[in-house]
Amino acid sequence: MKITIIFSLLILCTPAQAKILEILQSGRTFLESTYEKQAKALNDNPEETRKHALKEITLHLGDSLVFKNLDTIAHNVVGVNFDLNVQKPGAISTPQIFDKAGVYEISCAIHPKMKLKVIVQAAP
Amino acid sequence: MFLKMNSRKISTYCRLVLLTALTLLPASGITQEPTSTSTTDIAILKKKYTRPPNAVPYPETNPYSAEKAHLGKLLFFDPRLSKYKNLSCVSCHHPGMGWEIGLARPIGSGGVSDPMPRKSQTLLNLAWAESFFWDGRSETLEEQIKVALQAQRAIALTPSELLKTIQSIDGYGPLFKSAFQSKESPTWDQAVQALATFIRGIVSGKTPFDRWIQGDETAISREAKNGFLLFNGKAKCATCHSRWNFTDGGYRDIGLASSDLGRGKSMPHVITMQYAFKTPSLREIAARAPYMHDGSLATLELVIKEYEKGGSVKRPGLSPDLSAIELSKSEEQDLIAFLKTLSSPISSNNELTTIPPMVF
């Protein structure tokens, strides 16, 4: 019984494993990675792409984002304190860690309307 | 390679080979009608340039009303609403010149000794624009108008100076009241909203190109059709000048020799934004010379020559969407023939472009 309680407490106290999430760039929008197979078709249909655009994402402290350019044009993701520089079609960025709680807006410098709000939740 | 492809892939591959072959044909001076196989590809390409439905998108913060658009037009053309009462919005955005002006550095309130630093931009299709000015420093059209009205080299009026002039003209009072259903005196925001409502209504007219993509094969010449294929293929223009308004709204350094930092001024640490300027629409482009943000290229021929180099100046931020291309003389001419199909006919019945009577 005692062992079970100690074990349960240990699990509760261990911080959640930091995740790396992949964000797609397609049709001048950010998309969830689940749209990877549809990205090309969506790219040819701007109206449809916009409907699926990812506008906001919530992360836990320490999570990272990776940006994958599935577009036919280059992108350049910038945040308050980072600049992924130019990403040619097909390029995958290095993971960008979010280790401070808060709300951040990231965008493409080349396409200013391509925006993503990142909410980083503090550890409980 | 074919062994690893399924039938769909093979068919796509064959179509691509044919399409490439078609774009290469005129290099030898031969222009052929598209084959039946490539018709599918051309149909796919054409679809990408289909105009949006007729409804112009107006923002919730400044919805359309006919009264507001009418008032906006009167303000737009009124030269009394400028520092020296000698220019109006139309001085730099002329409907006969694709809603811009044929000067590399337009002359505003600074006179010829202090013209504007960059060429004026077309007002066409701004209802669909995502950011404003050559460097995208304004996020809304209303914000852009406020800057242009106050800029010393442009209209050069403070909000209170503009309102004082408007109030001195009796005829404007009732027009503001009816446009904004308000009993109060005209306000700065109302004047800006009326101007923005008029400007959002400036939509490019139907062109021969639009008729062609709708199915009228006689609307454009054989050369122009080949130019369209080059535009989307070998010449790579459509990488950035994409979709119905021929722009992806992006900002790029295209390697022009210029000391103007463009968008780099507001984003000093982003390498790709140094010397970067907005990718403009190409609609009505034939009427919009001289070209580029600095008006440095007088003709479309020179513009194409510039792009063939893949950028004259290879700076670190040079757009990777750009690369050197090789076009024959006849291909260059076909491209120009295509670009000229993006012009709509001038009409004296066009309510949008006729100068309105002065308000007294």
Coordinates of C-alpha atoms in Angstrom, one line a residue:
Chain A
M1 CA 0.0 0.0 0.0
K2 CA 2.8 2.4 1.1
I3 CA 4.8 1.5 -2.0
T4 CA 1.8 2.2 -4.3
I5 CA 1.2 5.7 -2.7
I6 CA 4.9 6.6 -3.0
F7 CA 5.0 5.4 -6.6
S8 CA 1.8 7.4 -7.4
L9 CA 3.3 10.6 -5.8
L10 CA 6.4 10.1 -7.8
I11 CA 4.5 10.0 -11.1
L12 CA 2.5 13.1 -10.1
C13 CA 5.6 15.0 -9.2
T14 CA 7.6 14.1 -12.3
P15 CA 7.3 16.9 -14.9
A16 CA 5.5 15.9 -18.2
Q17 CA 7.9 14.9 -21.0
A18 CA 8.6 18.0 -23.2
K19 CA 7.2 17.5 -26.7
I20 CA 8.4 18.5 -30.1
L21 CA 5.4 19.5 -32.3
E22 CA 5.6 19.9 -36.1
I23 CA 3.9 22.8 -37.8
L24 CA 3.4 22.8 -41.5
Q25 CA 3.7 25.8 -43.8
S26 CA 1.4 25.6 -46.8
G27 CA -0.6 28.0 -49.0
R28 CA 0.8 30.9 -46.9
T29 CA -0.8 29.5 -43.7
F30 CA 0.4 27.4 -40.7
L31 CA -1.2 24.0 -40.6
E32 CA -1.2 21.2 -38.0
S33 CA 1.1 18.3 -39.0
T34 CA -2.0 16.0 -39.5
Y35 CA -2.6 17.9 -42.8
E36 CA 0.7 16.7 -44.3
K37 CA -0.9 14.4 -46.9
Q38 CA -3.5 17.0 -47.9
A39 CA -1.0 19.9 -48.0
K40 CA -0.4 19.9 -51.7
A41 CA -4.1 19.8 -52.6
L42 CA -4.8 22.5 -50.0
N43 CA -2.0 24.6 -51.4
D44 CA -3.9 24.7 -54.8
N45 CA -7.0 25.8 -53.0
P46 CA -6.3 28.9 -51.0
E47 CA -9.9 29.3 -49.7
E48 CA -9.9 25.7 -48.3
T49 CA -6.4 26.1 -46.8
R50 CA -7.5 29.2 -44.9
K51 CA -10.3 27.3 -43.4
H52 CA -7.9 24.8 -41.9
A53 CA -5.3 27.4 -40.9
L54 CA -3.8 26.9 -37.4
K55 CA -4.1 30.3 -35.7
E56 CA -3.3 29.3 -32.1
I57 CA -1.4 26.6 -30.3
T58 CA -1.0 25.8 -26.6
L59 CA 2.3 24.4 -25.4
H60 CA 3.6 23.2 -22.1
L61 CA 6.8 24.8 -20.7
G62 CA 9.8 23.3 -22.4
D63 CA 7.9 22.1 -25.6
S64 CA 9.4 22.9 -28.9
L65 CA 8.0 23.7 -32.4
V66 CA 9.5 22.5 -35.7
F67 CA 8.5 24.2 -38.9
K68 CA 8.2 22.3 -42.1
N69 CA 7.8 24.2 -45.4
L70 CA 5.5 22.3 -47.7
D71 CA 4.8 25.4 -49.8
T72 CA 6.1 26.3 -53.2
I73 CA 7.7 29.5 -51.9
A74 CA 10.2 30.3 -49.2
H75 CA 9.1 31.4 -45.7
N76 CA 10.9 33.1 -42.8
V77 CA 9.4 32.4 -39.4
V78 CA 10.2 35.1 -36.8
G79 CA 9.2 35.4 -33.2
V80 CA 9.9 38.0 -30.5
N81 CA 13.4 36.6 -29.9
F82 CA 14.1 34.2 -32.7
D83 CA 14.5 34.2 -36.4
L84 CA 14.5 30.9 -38.3
N85 CA 15.9 32.7 -41.3
V86 CA 14.9 31.6 -44.8
Q87 CA 13.3 28.3 -45.3
K88 CA 13.1 27.1 -48.8
P89 CA 10.3 24.7 -50.0
G90 CA 10.9 21.4 -48.3
A91 CA 13.1 22.7 -45.5
I92 CA 12.5 21.6 -41.9
S93 CA 13.6 24.0 -39.2
T94 CA 15.6 23.3 -36.0
P95 CA 13.4 22.8 -32.9
Q96 CA 12.4 26.1 -31.3
I97 CA 12.1 25.7 -27.6
F98 CA 9.5 27.7 -25.6
D99 CA 10.9 27.7 -22.0
K100 CA 9.2 30.8 -20.7
A101 CA 5.4 30.9 -19.9
G102 CA 3.5 33.6 -21.8
V103 CA 1.7 34.4 -25.1
Y104 CA 3.8 34.8 -28.2
E105 CA 3.0 35.8 -31.7
I106 CA 5.1 34.3 -34.4
S107 CA 4.7 35.1 -38.1
C108 CA 6.4 34.9 -41.5
A109 CA 8.4 38.0 -42.2
I110 CA 7.8 37.5 -45.9
H111 CA 4.0 37.0 -45.5
P112 CA 2.9 39.2 -42.6
K113 CA -0.6 37.7 -42.5
M114 CA 0.8 34.3 -41.8
K115 CA 0.5 34.4 -38.0
L116 CA 0.4 31.9 -35.1
K117 CA -0.3 32.7 -31.5
V118 CA 1.7 30.5 -29.2
I119 CA 0.4 30.1 -25.6
V120 CA 3.0 28.6 -23.3
Q121 CA 1.5 27.3 -20.0
A122 CA 3.5 27.5 -16.8
A123 CA 4.2 24.2 -15.1
P124 CA 1.4 23.4 -12.6
Chain B
M1 CA 11.7 5.1 -63.2
F2 CA 8.3 4.3 -64.8
L3 CA 8.3 0.9 -63.1
K4 CA 8.1 2.6 -59.7
M5 CA 5.2 4.9 -60.8
N6 CA 1.6 4.1 -60.7
S7 CA -0.5 5.0 -63.7
R8 CA -1.6 8.3 -62.3
K9 CA 2.0 9.3 -61.7
I10 CA 2.9 8.3 -65.2
S11 CA 0.1 10.4 -66.6
T12 CA 1.2 13.4 -64.5
Y13 CA 4.8 12.9 -65.6
C14 CA 3.8 12.8 -69.3
R15 CA 1.8 15.9 -68.9
L16 CA 4.6 17.8 -67.3
V17 CA 7.0 16.7 -70.0
L18 CA 4.6 18.0 -72.6
L19 CA 4.0 21.2 -70.8
T20 CA 7.7 21.8 -70.5
A21 CA 8.1 21.0 -74.2
L22 CA 5.4 23.5 -75.1
T23 CA 7.1 26.3 -73.2
L24 CA 10.3 25.6 -75.0
L25 CA 8.9 25.6 -78.5
P26 CA 8.9 29.3 -79.2
A27 CA 12.7 29.5 -78.5
S28 CA 13.1 28.2 -82.0
G29 CA 10.5 30.6 -83.3
I30 CA 7.7 28.0 -83.6
T31 CA 4.5 28.7 -81.8
Q32 CA 2.0 25.9 -81.7
E33 CA -1.5 25.5 -80.5
P34 CA -1.6 23.6 -77.2
T35 CA -2.1 19.8 -77.8
S36 CA -5.1 18.1 -76.4
T37 CA -3.0 16.5 -73.6
S38 CA -1.7 19.8 -72.3
T39 CA -5.2 21.2 -72.3
T40 CA -5.7 19.6 -68.9
D41 CA -2.7 21.3 -67.5
I42 CA -3.7 24.6 -68.9
A43 CA -7.1 24.2 -67.4
I44 CA -5.6 23.5 -64.0
L45 CA -3.4 26.6 -64.4
K46 CA -6.3 28.8 -65.5
K47 CA -8.3 27.8 -62.5
K48 CA -5.7 29.2 -60.2
Y49 CA -6.3 32.7 -61.7
T50 CA -10.1 32.7 -61.5
R51 CA -11.3 36.0 -60.1
P52 CA -13.1 35.8 -56.7
P53 CA -16.9 36.3 -56.6
N54 CA -18.0 39.8 -57.4
A55 CA -18.6 40.8 -53.7
V56 CA -15.8 43.0 -52.5
P57 CA -14.8 42.1 -48.9
Y58 CA -15.3 45.0 -46.5
P59 CA -14.1 44.8 -42.9
E60 CA -16.7 44.6 -40.1
T61 CA -15.1 47.7 -38.6
N62 CA -15.9 49.7 -41.8
P63 CA -18.7 48.1 -43.6
Y64 CA -19.8 49.3 -47.1
S65 CA -22.5 51.8 -47.7
A66 CA -23.2 53.6 -51.0
E67 CA -23.2 57.0 -49.2
K68 CA -19.8 56.3 -47.7
A69 CA -18.3 55.2 -51.0
H70 CA -19.7 58.3 -52.7
L71 CA -18.4 60.7 -50.0
G72 CA -15.0 58.9 -50.2
K73 CA -14.9 59.5 -54.0
L74 CA -15.5 63.2 -53.5
L75 CA -12.8 63.5 -50.9
F76 CA -10.4 61.4 -53.0
F77 CA -10.6 63.8 -56.0
D78 CA -10.8 67.1 -54.0
P79 CA -7.5 69.1 -54.3
R80 CA -8.6 71.6 -51.6
L81 CA -7.9 68.8 -49.1
S82 CA -4.1 69.2 -49.2
K83 CA -1.5 71.5 -47.6
Y84 CA -1.2 73.9 -50.6
K85 CA -4.7 73.0 -52.0
N86 CA -3.0 71.8 -55.2
L87 CA -3.2 68.0 -55.0
S88 CA -5.4 65.1 -54.0
C89 CA -5.2 61.4 -53.8
V90 CA -5.6 61.2 -57.5
S91 CA -2.4 63.1 -58.0
C92 CA -0.4 59.9 -57.2
H93 CA -3.2 57.4 -57.9
H94 CA -4.5 58.1 -61.4
P95 CA -7.2 55.8 -62.8
G96 CA -5.6 56.2 -66.3
M97 CA -2.3 54.9 -65.1
G98 CA -3.5 51.8 -63.3
W99 CA -4.3 53.9 -60.2
E100 CA -0.7 54.9 -59.7
I101 CA 1.4 57.6 -61.5
G102 CA 4.0 57.5 -64.2
L103 CA 6.8 59.0 -62.1
A104 CA 9.6 57.2 -60.3
R105 CA 9.3 59.7 -57.5
P106 CA 5.8 61.2 -57.4
I107 CA 5.5 64.9 -56.6
G108 CA 3.4 65.8 -53.6
S109 CA 3.4 68.6 -51.1
G110 CA 7.2 68.6 -51.1
G111 CA 7.2 69.9 -54.7
V112 CA 9.8 68.9 -57.3
S113 CA 12.6 69.6 -54.9
D114 CA 11.4 67.0 -52.4
P115 CA 9.5 64.3 -54.2
M116 CA 8.3 61.1 -52.6
P117 CA 11.0 58.5 -52.0
R118 CA 9.2 55.6 -53.7
K119 CA 6.9 55.2 -56.6
S120 CA 3.2 55.3 -55.8
Q121 CA 1.4 51.9 -55.7
T122 CA -1.7 50.9 -57.5
L123 CA -4.9 51.1 -55.6
L124 CA -6.4 48.2 -57.5
N125 CA -7.9 45.3 -55.5
L126 CA -6.7 46.7 -52.1
A127 CA -9.9 45.2 -50.6
W128 CA -8.0 41.9 -50.8
A129 CA -4.6 43.2 -49.7
E130 CA -3.1 41.9 -46.5
S131 CA -0.7 44.7 -45.7
F132 CA 0.0 48.2 -47.1
F133 CA 2.9 50.3 -48.4
W134 CA 5.9 49.0 -50.3
D135 CA 7.3 47.9 -46.9
G136 CA 4.1 46.6 -45.4
R137 CA 4.3 49.0 -42.4
S138 CA 0.5 49.4 -42.2
E139 CA -1.7 46.5 -41.4
T140 CA -5.0 48.1 -42.6
L141 CA -6.0 50.4 -45.4
E142 CA -7.4 52.9 -42.9
E143 CA -4.0 53.1 -41.2
Q144 CA -2.3 53.5 -44.6
I145 CA -4.7 56.4 -45.5
K146 CA -3.9 58.2 -42.2
V147 CA -0.2 58.0 -42.9
A148 CA -0.6 59.3 -46.5
L149 CA -2.9 62.2 -45.5
Q150 CA -0.4 63.4 -42.9
A151 CA 3.0 62.7 -44.6
Q152 CA 4.8 65.9 -45.4
R153 CA 5.7 64.8 -48.9
A154 CA 2.1 63.6 -49.6
I155 CA -1.1 65.4 -48.6
A156 CA 0.6 67.0 -45.5
L157 CA -2.5 67.8 -43.4
T158 CA -2.9 67.2 -39.7
P159 CA -6.3 65.7 -38.7
S160 CA -7.5 69.1 -37.4
E161 CA -6.3 70.9 -40.6
L162 CA -8.2 68.4 -42.8
L163 CA -11.4 68.8 -40.7
K164 CA -11.1 72.6 -40.7
T165 CA -11.1 72.5 -44.5
I166 CA -14.0 70.0 -44.7
Q167 CA -16.0 72.1 -42.3
S168 CA -15.4 75.2 -44.4
I169 CA -17.1 73.6 -47.4
D170 CA -20.9 73.6 -46.7
G171 CA -21.7 70.8 -49.0
Y172 CA -19.7 68.2 -47.1
G173 CA -21.7 68.5 -43.8
P174 CA -24.9 66.8 -45.2
L175 CA -22.8 64.2 -47.0
F176 CA -21.0 63.2 -43.8
K177 CA -24.3 63.1 -41.9
S178 CA -25.9 60.9 -44.4
A179 CA -22.9 58.6 -44.7
F180 CA -22.5 58.1 -41.0
Q181 CA -26.1 58.8 -39.8
S182 CA -24.7 61.2 -37.3
K183 CA -25.7 64.6 -36.2
E184 CA -22.2 65.5 -35.1
S185 CA -19.6 67.3 -37.1
P186 CA -17.4 65.3 -39.4
T187 CA -14.6 63.4 -37.7
W188 CA -11.1 62.4 -38.8
D189 CA -12.0 58.7 -38.6
Q190 CA -15.1 59.3 -40.7
A191 CA -13.1 60.9 -43.5
V192 CA -10.6 58.1 -43.4
Q193 CA -13.4 55.4 -43.4
A194 CA -15.1 57.1 -46.4
L195 CA -11.9 57.2 -48.3
A196 CA -11.2 53.5 -47.5
T197 CA -14.7 52.5 -48.6
F198 CA -14.2 54.2 -52.0
I199 CA -10.7 52.7 -52.4
R200 CA -11.9 49.2 -51.6
G201 CA -14.4 49.6 -54.5
I202 CA -11.5 50.1 -56.9
V203 CA -11.4 46.6 -58.5
S204 CA -9.7 45.8 -61.8
G205 CA -12.1 45.5 -64.7
K206 CA -12.6 42.4 -66.7
T207 CA -9.6 41.8 -69.0
P208 CA -9.0 39.7 -72.1
F209 CA -7.1 37.3 -69.9
D210 CA -10.2 36.9 -67.6
R211 CA -12.3 36.2 -70.7
W212 CA -9.8 33.6 -71.9
I213 CA -9.7 31.7 -68.6
Q214 CA -13.5 31.7 -68.7
G215 CA -13.4 29.9 -72.0
D216 CA -13.2 32.5 -74.8
E217 CA -10.3 31.2 -76.9
T218 CA -10.3 34.2 -79.1
A219 CA -9.8 36.7 -76.2
I220 CA -6.0 36.6 -76.3
S221 CA -3.4 35.9 -79.0
R222 CA -1.4 32.7 -79.5
E223 CA 1.7 34.6 -78.3
A224 CA -0.1 35.7 -75.1
K225 CA -1.2 32.1 -74.5
N226 CA 2.4 30.9 -74.8
G227 CA 3.4 33.8 -72.5
F228 CA 1.0 32.5 -69.9
L229 CA 2.7 29.1 -70.0
L230 CA 6.1 30.7 -69.7
F231 CA 4.8 32.9 -66.8
N232 CA 3.9 29.7 -65.0
G233 CA 6.8 27.6 -66.2
K234 CA 10.3 28.5 -67.3
A235 CA 10.1 32.2 -66.5
K236 CA 9.0 31.4 -62.9
C237 CA 7.0 34.6 -62.5
A238 CA 4.1 32.8 -60.9
T239 CA 6.2 31.7 -58.0
C240 CA 5.5 35.1 -56.4
H241 CA 3.0 36.7 -58.8
S242 CA 0.4 34.0 -58.1
R243 CA -3.4 33.8 -58.0
W244 CA -6.0 36.0 -59.5
N245 CA -4.4 39.3 -58.4
F246 CA -1.0 38.1 -59.5
T247 CA 0.6 38.6 -56.1
D248 CA 1.2 36.4 -53.0
G249 CA 1.4 39.6 -50.9
G250 CA 5.0 38.7 -50.0
Y251 CA 8.0 41.0 -49.4
R252 CA 11.3 40.1 -51.1
D253 CA 14.7 41.4 -52.0
I254 CA 14.8 40.9 -55.7
G255 CA 18.4 42.1 -56.1
L256 CA 17.7 45.6 -57.4
A257 CA 20.6 48.1 -57.0
S258 CA 19.1 50.4 -54.4
S259 CA 20.1 51.9 -51.1
D260 CA 16.5 51.8 -49.8
L261 CA 16.2 49.1 -47.0
G262 CA 12.5 48.7 -47.6
R263 CA 10.9 46.4 -45.0
G264 CA 14.4 46.0 -43.4
K265 CA 13.9 49.4 -41.9
S266 CA 11.2 48.1 -39.5
M267 CA 12.8 44.6 -39.2
P268 CA 16.5 45.4 -38.9
H269 CA 17.5 42.0 -37.6
V270 CA 15.8 39.9 -40.3
I271 CA 18.2 39.3 -43.1
T272 CA 15.6 38.4 -45.7
M273 CA 13.8 41.7 -45.1
Q274 CA 16.7 43.9 -45.9
Y275 CA 16.0 45.7 -49.3
A276 CA 12.7 43.7 -49.4
F277 CA 9.6 45.3 -51.0
K278 CA 6.1 44.1 -51.7
T279 CA 5.4 41.8 -54.6
P280 CA 2.9 44.0 -56.5
S281 CA -0.2 42.9 -58.4
L282 CA 0.3 42.7 -62.2
R283 CA -3.2 43.7 -63.2
E284 CA -3.2 46.8 -65.5
I285 CA 0.6 46.5 -65.5
A286 CA 1.0 47.8 -69.1
A287 CA -0.3 51.2 -67.9
R288 CA 1.8 51.3 -64.8
A289 CA 5.3 52.2 -66.0
P290 CA 7.9 53.0 -64.8
Y291 CA 8.3 49.8 -62.8
M292 CA 9.6 48.6 -59.5
H293 CA 9.5 50.4 -56.1
D294 CA 11.9 53.0 -57.3
G295 CA 10.5 53.3 -60.9
S296 CA 14.0 52.5 -62.1
L297 CA 12.9 50.3 -65.0
A298 CA 11.1 52.2 -67.8
T299 CA 9.6 49.3 -69.7
L300 CA 8.4 45.7 -69.3
E301 CA 11.3 44.6 -71.6
L302 CA 13.7 46.0 -69.0
V303 CA 11.9 44.3 -66.1
I304 CA 12.1 40.9 -67.8
K305 CA 15.8 41.5 -68.6
E306 CA 16.3 42.3 -64.9
Y307 CA 14.6 39.1 -63.8
E308 CA 16.6 37.0 -66.2
K309 CA 19.7 38.0 -64.2
G310 CA 18.1 36.5 -61.1
G311 CA 18.9 39.8 -59.3
S312 CA 21.6 42.4 -60.1
V313 CA 22.9 42.6 -56.6
K314 CA 23.4 39.3 -54.7
R315 CA 22.9 40.4 -51.1
P316 CA 22.6 37.9 -48.2
G317 CA 18.8 38.4 -48.1
L318 CA 18.2 37.9 -51.8
S319 CA 15.0 35.9 -52.1
P320 CA 15.5 32.2 -52.8
D321 CA 12.2 32.4 -54.8
L322 CA 14.3 34.1 -57.5
S323 CA 16.9 32.5 -59.8
A324 CA 18.5 33.3 -63.1
I325 CA 16.4 32.4 -66.2
E326 CA 17.2 32.2 -69.9
L327 CA 14.6 33.5 -72.3
S328 CA 14.9 33.9 -76.1
K329 CA 13.8 37.2 -77.7
S330 CA 10.5 35.7 -78.8
E331 CA 9.8 34.3 -75.4
E332 CA 10.3 37.7 -73.9
Q333 CA 7.9 39.1 -76.4
D334 CA 5.4 36.4 -75.6
L335 CA 5.6 37.1 -71.9
I336 CA 4.9 40.8 -72.6
A337 CA 2.0 39.9 -74.9
F338 CA 0.6 37.9 -72.0
L339 CA 1.1 40.8 -69.5
K340 CA -0.7 43.1 -71.8
T341 CA -3.8 40.9 -71.6
L342 CA -4.1 42.0 -68.0
S343 CA -5.4 45.4 -69.0
S344 CA -9.1 46.2 -69.0
P345 CA -10.6 48.6 -71.6
I346 CA -11.0 52.2 -70.6
S347 CA -14.6 53.4 -70.7
S348 CA -16.1 56.8 -70.3
N349 CA -19.1 55.2 -68.6
N350 CA -17.0 54.0 -65.7
E351 CA -18.5 55.5 -62.6
L352 CA -15.3 54.6 -60.7
T353 CA -12.9 56.6 -62.9
T354 CA -14.9 59.7 -63.9
I355 CA -14.0 62.8 -62.0
P356 CA -16.9 63.8 -59.8
P357 CA -18.3 67.4 -59.6
M358 CA -16.7 69.5 -56.9
V359 CA -18.6 69.9 -53.6
F360 CA -19.4 73.5 -52.6

